[in-house]
Backbone as JSON, one array per atom type, in Angstrom:
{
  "sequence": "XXXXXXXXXXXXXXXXXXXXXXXXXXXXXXXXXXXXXXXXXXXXXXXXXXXXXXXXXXXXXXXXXXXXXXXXXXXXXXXXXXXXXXXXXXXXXXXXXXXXXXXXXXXXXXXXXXXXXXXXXXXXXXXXXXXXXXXXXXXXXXXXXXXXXXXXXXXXXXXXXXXXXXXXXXXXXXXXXXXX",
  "N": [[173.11, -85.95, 25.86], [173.56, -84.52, 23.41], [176.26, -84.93, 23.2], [176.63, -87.69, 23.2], [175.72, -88.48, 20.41], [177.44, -87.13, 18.76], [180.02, -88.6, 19.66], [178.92, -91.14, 18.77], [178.68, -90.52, 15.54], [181.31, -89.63, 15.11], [182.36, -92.32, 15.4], [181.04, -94.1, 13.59], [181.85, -92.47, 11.56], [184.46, -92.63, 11.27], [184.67, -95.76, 11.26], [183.88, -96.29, 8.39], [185.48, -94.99, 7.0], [187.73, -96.44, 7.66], [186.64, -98.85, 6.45], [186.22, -98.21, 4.33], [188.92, -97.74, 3.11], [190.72, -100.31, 3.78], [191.5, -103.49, 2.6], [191.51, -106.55, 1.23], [193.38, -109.24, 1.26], [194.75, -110.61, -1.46], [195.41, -114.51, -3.83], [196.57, -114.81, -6.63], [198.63, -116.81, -7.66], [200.21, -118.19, -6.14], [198.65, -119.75, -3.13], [198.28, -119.97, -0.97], [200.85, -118.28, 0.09], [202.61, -114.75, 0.4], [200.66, -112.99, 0.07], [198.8, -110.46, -1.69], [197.69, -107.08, -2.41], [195.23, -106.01, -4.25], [195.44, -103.08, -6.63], [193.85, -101.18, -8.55], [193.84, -99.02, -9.37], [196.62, -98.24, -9.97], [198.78, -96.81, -12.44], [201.63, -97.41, -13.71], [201.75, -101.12, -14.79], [202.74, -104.56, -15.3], [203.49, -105.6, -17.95], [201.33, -107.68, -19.65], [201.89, -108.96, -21.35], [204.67, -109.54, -22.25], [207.54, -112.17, -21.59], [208.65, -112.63, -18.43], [211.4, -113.69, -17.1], [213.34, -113.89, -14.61], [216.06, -114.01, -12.26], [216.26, -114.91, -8.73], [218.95, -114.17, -5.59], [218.52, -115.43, -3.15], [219.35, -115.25, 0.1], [218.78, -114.18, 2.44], [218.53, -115.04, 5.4], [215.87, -116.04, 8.68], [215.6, -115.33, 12.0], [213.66, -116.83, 13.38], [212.71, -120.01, 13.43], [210.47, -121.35, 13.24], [208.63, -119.86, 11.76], [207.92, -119.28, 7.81], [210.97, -117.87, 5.82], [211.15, -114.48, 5.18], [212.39, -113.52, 2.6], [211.79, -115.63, 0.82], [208.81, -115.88, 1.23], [208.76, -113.65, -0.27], [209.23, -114.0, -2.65], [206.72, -115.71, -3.76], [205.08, -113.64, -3.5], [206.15, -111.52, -5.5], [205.35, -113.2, -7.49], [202.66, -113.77, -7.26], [201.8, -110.82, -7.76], [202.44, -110.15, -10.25], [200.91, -111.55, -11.54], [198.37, -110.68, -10.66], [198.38, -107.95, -12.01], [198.29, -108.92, -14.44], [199.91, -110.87, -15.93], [200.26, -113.72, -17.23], [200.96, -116.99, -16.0], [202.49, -118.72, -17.35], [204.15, -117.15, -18.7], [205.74, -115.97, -16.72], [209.2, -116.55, -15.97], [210.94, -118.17, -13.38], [213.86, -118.05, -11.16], [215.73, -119.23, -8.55], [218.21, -118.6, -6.08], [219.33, -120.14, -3.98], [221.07, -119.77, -0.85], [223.65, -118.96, 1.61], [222.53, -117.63, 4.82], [220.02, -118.82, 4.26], [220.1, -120.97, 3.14], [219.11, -122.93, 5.33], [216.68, -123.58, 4.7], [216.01, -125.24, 2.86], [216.34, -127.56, 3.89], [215.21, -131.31, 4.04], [212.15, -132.5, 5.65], [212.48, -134.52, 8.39], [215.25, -133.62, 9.14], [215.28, -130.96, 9.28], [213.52, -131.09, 11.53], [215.24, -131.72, 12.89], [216.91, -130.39, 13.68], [215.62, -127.95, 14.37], [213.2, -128.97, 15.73], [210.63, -128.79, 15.15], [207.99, -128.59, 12.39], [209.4, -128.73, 8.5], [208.68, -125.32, 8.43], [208.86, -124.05, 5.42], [208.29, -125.9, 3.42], [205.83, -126.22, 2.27], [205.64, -124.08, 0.56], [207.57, -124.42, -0.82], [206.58, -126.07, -2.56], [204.13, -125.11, -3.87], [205.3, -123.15, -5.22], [207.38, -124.61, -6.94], [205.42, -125.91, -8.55], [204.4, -123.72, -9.9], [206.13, -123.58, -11.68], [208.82, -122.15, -10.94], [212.17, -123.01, -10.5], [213.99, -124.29, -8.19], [216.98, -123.91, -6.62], [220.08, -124.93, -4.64], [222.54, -123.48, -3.13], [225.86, -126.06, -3.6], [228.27, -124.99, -1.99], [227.64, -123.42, -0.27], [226.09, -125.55, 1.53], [228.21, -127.21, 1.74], [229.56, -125.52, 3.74], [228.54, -125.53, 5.71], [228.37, -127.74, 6.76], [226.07, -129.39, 5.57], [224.21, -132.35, 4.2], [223.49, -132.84, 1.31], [222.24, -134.94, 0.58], [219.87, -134.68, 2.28], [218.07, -132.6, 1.9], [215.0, -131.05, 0.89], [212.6, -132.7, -1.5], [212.15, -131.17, -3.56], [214.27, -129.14, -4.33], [217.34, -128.57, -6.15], [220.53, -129.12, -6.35], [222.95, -127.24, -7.01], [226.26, -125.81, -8.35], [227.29, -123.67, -7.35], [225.61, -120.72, -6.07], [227.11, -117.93, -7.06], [227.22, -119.61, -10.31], [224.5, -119.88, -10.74], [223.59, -117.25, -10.86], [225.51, -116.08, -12.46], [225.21, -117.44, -15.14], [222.21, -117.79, -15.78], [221.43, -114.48, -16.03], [223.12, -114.23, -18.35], [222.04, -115.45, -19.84], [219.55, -113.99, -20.28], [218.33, -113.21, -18.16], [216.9, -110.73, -15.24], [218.13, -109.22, -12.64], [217.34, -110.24, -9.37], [217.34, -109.2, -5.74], [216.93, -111.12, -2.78]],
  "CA": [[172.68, -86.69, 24.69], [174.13, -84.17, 22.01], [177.68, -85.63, 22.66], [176.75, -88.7, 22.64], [175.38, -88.34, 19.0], [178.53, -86.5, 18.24], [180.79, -89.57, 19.58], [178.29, -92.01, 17.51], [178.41, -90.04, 14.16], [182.57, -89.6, 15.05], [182.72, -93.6, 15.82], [180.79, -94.28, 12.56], [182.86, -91.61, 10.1], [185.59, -93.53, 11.29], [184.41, -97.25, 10.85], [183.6, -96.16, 7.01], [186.95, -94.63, 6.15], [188.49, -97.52, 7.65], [186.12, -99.71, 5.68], [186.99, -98.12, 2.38], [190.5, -98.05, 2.95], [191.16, -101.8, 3.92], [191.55, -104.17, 1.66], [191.09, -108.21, 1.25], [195.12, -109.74, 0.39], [195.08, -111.87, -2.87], [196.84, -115.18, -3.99], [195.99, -115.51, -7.79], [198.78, -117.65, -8.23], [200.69, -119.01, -5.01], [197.8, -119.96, -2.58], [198.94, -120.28, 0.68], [201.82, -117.72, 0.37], [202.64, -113.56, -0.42], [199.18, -112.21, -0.42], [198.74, -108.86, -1.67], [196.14, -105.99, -2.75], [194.63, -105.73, -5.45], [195.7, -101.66, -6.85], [193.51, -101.01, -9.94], [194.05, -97.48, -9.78], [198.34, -98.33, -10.25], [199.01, -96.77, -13.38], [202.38, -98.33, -13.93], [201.87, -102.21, -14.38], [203.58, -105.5, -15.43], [203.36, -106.18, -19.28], [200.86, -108.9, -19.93], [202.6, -110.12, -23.37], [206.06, -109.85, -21.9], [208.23, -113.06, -20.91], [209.49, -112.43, -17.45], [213.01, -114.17, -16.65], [214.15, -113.63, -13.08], [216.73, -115.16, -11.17], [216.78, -114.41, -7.31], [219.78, -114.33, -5.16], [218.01, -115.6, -1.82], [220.84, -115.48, 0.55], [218.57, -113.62, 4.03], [217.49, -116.14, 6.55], [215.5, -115.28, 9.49], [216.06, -115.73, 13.06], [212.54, -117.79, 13.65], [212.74, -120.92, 12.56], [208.9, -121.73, 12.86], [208.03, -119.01, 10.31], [208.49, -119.41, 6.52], [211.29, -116.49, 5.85], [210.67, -113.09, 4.57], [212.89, -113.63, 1.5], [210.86, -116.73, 0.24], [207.59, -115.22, 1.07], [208.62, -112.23, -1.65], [208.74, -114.86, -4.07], [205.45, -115.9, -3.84], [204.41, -112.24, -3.37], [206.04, -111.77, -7.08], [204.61, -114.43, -8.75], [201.28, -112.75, -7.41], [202.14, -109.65, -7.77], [202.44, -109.99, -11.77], [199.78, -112.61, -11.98], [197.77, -109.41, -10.91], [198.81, -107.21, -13.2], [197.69, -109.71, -15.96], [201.08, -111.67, -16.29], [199.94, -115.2, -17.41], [202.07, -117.78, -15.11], [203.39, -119.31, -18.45], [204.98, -116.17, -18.83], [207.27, -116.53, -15.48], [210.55, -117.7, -15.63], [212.13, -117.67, -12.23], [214.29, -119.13, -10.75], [216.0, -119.3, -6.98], [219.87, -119.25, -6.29], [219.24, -120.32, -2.68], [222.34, -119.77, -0.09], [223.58, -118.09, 2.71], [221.49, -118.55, 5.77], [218.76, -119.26, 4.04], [220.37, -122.23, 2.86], [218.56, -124.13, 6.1], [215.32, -123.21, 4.85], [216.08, -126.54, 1.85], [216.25, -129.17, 4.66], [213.88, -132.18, 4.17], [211.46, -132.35, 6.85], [212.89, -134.72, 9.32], [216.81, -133.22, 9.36], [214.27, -129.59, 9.67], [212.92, -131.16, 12.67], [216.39, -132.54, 14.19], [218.11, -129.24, 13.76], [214.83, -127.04, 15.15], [212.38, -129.47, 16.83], [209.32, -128.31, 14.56], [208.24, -129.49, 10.7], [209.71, -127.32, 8.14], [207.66, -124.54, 7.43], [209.04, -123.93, 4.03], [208.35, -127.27, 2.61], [204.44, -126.06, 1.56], [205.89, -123.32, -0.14], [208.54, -124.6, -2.2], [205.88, -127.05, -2.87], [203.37, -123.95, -4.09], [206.57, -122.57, -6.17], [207.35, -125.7, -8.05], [203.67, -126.2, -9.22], [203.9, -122.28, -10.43], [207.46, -123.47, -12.34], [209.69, -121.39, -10.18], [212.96, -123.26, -10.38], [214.7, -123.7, -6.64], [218.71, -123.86, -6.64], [220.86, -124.93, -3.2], [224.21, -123.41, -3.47], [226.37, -126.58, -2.85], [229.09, -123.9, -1.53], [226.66, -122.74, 1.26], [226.22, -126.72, 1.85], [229.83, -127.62, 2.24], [230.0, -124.47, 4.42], [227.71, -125.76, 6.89], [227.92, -129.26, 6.53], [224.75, -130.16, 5.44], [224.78, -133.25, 3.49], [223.15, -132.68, -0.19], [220.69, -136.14, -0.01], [218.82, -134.02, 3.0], [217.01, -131.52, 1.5], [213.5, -131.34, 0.64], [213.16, -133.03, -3.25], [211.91, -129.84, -4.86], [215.17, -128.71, -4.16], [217.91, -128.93, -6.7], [222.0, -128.96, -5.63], [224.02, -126.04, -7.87], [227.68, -125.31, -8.12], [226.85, -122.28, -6.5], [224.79, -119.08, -6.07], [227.49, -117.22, -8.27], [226.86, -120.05, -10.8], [223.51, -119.98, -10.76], [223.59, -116.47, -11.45], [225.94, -115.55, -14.26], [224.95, -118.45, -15.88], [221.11, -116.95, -16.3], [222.18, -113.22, -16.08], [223.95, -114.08, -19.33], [220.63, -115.22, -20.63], [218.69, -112.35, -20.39], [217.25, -112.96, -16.56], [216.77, -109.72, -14.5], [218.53, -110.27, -11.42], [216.99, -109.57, -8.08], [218.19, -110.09, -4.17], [215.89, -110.86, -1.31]],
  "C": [[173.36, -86.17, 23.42], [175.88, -85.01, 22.12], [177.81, -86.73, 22.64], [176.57, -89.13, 21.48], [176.26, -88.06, 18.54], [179.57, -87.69, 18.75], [180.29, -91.08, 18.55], [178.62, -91.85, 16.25], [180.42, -89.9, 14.22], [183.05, -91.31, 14.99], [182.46, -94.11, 14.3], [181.25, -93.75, 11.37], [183.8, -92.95, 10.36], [185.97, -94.67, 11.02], [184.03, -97.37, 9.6], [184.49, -95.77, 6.15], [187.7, -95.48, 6.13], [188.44, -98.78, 6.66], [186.59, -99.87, 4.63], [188.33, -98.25, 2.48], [191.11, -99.36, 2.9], [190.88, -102.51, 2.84], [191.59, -105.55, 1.75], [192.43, -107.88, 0.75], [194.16, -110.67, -0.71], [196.17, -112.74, -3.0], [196.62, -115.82, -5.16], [197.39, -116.6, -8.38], [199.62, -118.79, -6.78], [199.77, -118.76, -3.47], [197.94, -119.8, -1.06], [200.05, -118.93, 1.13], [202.24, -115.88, -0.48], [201.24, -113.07, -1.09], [199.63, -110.81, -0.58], [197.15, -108.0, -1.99], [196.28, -105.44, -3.86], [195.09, -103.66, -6.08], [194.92, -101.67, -8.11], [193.6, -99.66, -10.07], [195.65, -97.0, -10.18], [198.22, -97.54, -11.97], [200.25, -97.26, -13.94], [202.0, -99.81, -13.35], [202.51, -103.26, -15.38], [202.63, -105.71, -17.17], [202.71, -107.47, -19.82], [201.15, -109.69, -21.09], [203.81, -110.42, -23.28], [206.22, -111.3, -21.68], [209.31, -112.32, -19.57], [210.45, -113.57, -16.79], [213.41, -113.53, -15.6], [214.75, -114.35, -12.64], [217.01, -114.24, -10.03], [217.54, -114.86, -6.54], [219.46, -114.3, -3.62], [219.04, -115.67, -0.46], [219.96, -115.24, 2.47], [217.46, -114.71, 4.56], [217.17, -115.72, 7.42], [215.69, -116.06, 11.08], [214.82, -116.81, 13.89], [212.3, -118.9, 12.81], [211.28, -121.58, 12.26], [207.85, -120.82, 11.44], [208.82, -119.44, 8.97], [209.73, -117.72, 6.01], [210.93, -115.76, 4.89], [210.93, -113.14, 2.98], [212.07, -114.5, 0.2], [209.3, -116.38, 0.37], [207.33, -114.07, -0.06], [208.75, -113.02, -2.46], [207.98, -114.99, -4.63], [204.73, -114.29, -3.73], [204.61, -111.61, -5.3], [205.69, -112.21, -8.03], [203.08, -113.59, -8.81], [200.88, -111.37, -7.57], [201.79, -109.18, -9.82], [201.13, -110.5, -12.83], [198.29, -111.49, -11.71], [197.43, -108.14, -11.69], [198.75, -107.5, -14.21], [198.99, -110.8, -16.52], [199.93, -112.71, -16.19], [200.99, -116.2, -16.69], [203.04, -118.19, -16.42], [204.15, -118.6, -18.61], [206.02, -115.58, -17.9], [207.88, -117.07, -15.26], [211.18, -117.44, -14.43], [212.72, -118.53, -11.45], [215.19, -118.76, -9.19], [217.35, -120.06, -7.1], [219.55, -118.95, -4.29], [221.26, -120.47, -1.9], [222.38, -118.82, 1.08], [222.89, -118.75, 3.81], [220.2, -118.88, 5.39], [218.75, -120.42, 3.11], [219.13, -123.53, 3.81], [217.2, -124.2, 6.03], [215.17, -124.7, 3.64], [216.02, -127.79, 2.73], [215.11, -130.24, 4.47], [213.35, -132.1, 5.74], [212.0, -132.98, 8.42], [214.47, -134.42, 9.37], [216.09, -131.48, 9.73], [214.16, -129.84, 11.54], [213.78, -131.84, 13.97], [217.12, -131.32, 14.69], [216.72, -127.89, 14.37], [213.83, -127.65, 15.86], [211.21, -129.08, 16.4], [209.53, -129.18, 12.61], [208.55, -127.99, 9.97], [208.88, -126.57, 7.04], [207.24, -123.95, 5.84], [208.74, -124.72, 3.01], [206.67, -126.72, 1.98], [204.15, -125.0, 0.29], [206.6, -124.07, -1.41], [207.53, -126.0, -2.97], [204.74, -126.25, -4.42], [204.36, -123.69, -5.23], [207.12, -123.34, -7.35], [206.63, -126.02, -9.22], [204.03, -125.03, -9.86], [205.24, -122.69, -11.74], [208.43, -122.85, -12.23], [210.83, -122.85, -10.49], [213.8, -123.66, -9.32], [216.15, -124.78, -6.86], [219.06, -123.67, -5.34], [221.97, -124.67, -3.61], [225.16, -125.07, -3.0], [227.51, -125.61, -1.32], [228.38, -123.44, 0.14], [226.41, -124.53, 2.31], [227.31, -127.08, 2.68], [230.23, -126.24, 3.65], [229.55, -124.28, 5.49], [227.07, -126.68, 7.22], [226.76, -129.95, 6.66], [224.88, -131.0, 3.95], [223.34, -132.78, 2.54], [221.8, -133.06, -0.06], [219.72, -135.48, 1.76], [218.13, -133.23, 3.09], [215.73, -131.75, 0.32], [213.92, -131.75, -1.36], [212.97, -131.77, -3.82], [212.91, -129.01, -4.59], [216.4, -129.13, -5.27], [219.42, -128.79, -6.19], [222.68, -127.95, -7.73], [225.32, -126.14, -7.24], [227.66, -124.67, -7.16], [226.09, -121.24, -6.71], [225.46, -118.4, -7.19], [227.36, -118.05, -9.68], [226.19, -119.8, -11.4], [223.12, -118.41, -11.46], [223.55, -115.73, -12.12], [225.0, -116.14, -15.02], [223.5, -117.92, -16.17], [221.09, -115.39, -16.39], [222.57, -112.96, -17.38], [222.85, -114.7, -20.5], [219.52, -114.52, -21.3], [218.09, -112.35, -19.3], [217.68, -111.67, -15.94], [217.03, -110.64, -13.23], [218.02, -109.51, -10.06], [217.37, -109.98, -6.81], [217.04, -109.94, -3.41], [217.05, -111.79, -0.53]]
}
């Protein structure tokens, strides 16, 4: 009986540390997508009076085409990420220099579902991202480079020169430039 009391009282420490430690994700501004956890004990955080200007250089596609990729999920993880930290959405400029293999993540739904045989998972996002005022940029360049025709990608999709375009061209604005 004593070690069973002693595996009880070891079962129960354990289910209380775990308790406190875990955490609920958050999605105070993109709903569906890039949950995170709450940190109120962070002492470095995001400037709630600032204007944040980002342009990201999305380029990594993932080898599962049924999942939304990694790259585009840190989007939405940023947006909430700041929107945590007290950023006001009005106060996020960002914008998306889509290319690379993660060009095929822009397909409208049925050219999605000719070229993988599923609907495309990204379309609820860039949907989510739009609404927040995220920006989303298709390199043509990445287009022409893998002949996908322009008028087949989802509308909240815009056609760019290119990624390096897209870039400079805000870079030379004052956007902070980041890569996923």
């Amino acid at each position: 009986m004593k070690n069973i009391n002693k595996y009880l009282f070891a079962f129960a420490a354990l289910l209380i540390v775990n308790l406190g430690f875990s955490q609920t994700k958050i999605n105070p501004i993109i709903k569906g997508y890039g949950g995170i956890v709450d940190a109120p004990f962070a002492k470095e955080k995001p400037n709630p009076n600032m204007e944040y200007k980002i342009v990201i250089d999305v380029a990594t596609g993932d080898a599962n085409p049924k999942a939304v990729m990694y790259s585009l999920e840190n989007v939405a993880r940023l947006l909430n990420l700041h929107a945590m930290g007290g950023v006001p959405a009005k106060n996020m400029k960002v914008i998306l220099a889509i290319h690379g293999e993660a060009i095929w993540s822009t397909l409208d739904n049925e050219s999605y579902r000719a070229k993988h045989g599923i609907d495309n998972p990204h379309i609820p996002l860039f949907k989510e991202l739009e609404a927040a005022g995220v920006k989303l940029f298709a390199c043509s360049q990445s287009l022409f480079a893998r002949n996908i025709d322009y008028k087949k990608l989802d509308p909240s999709i815009t056609v760019a020169t290119s990624m390096l375009s897209v870039m400079t061209t805000y870079q030379l604005q004052g956007y902070a430039a980041l890569k996923f």
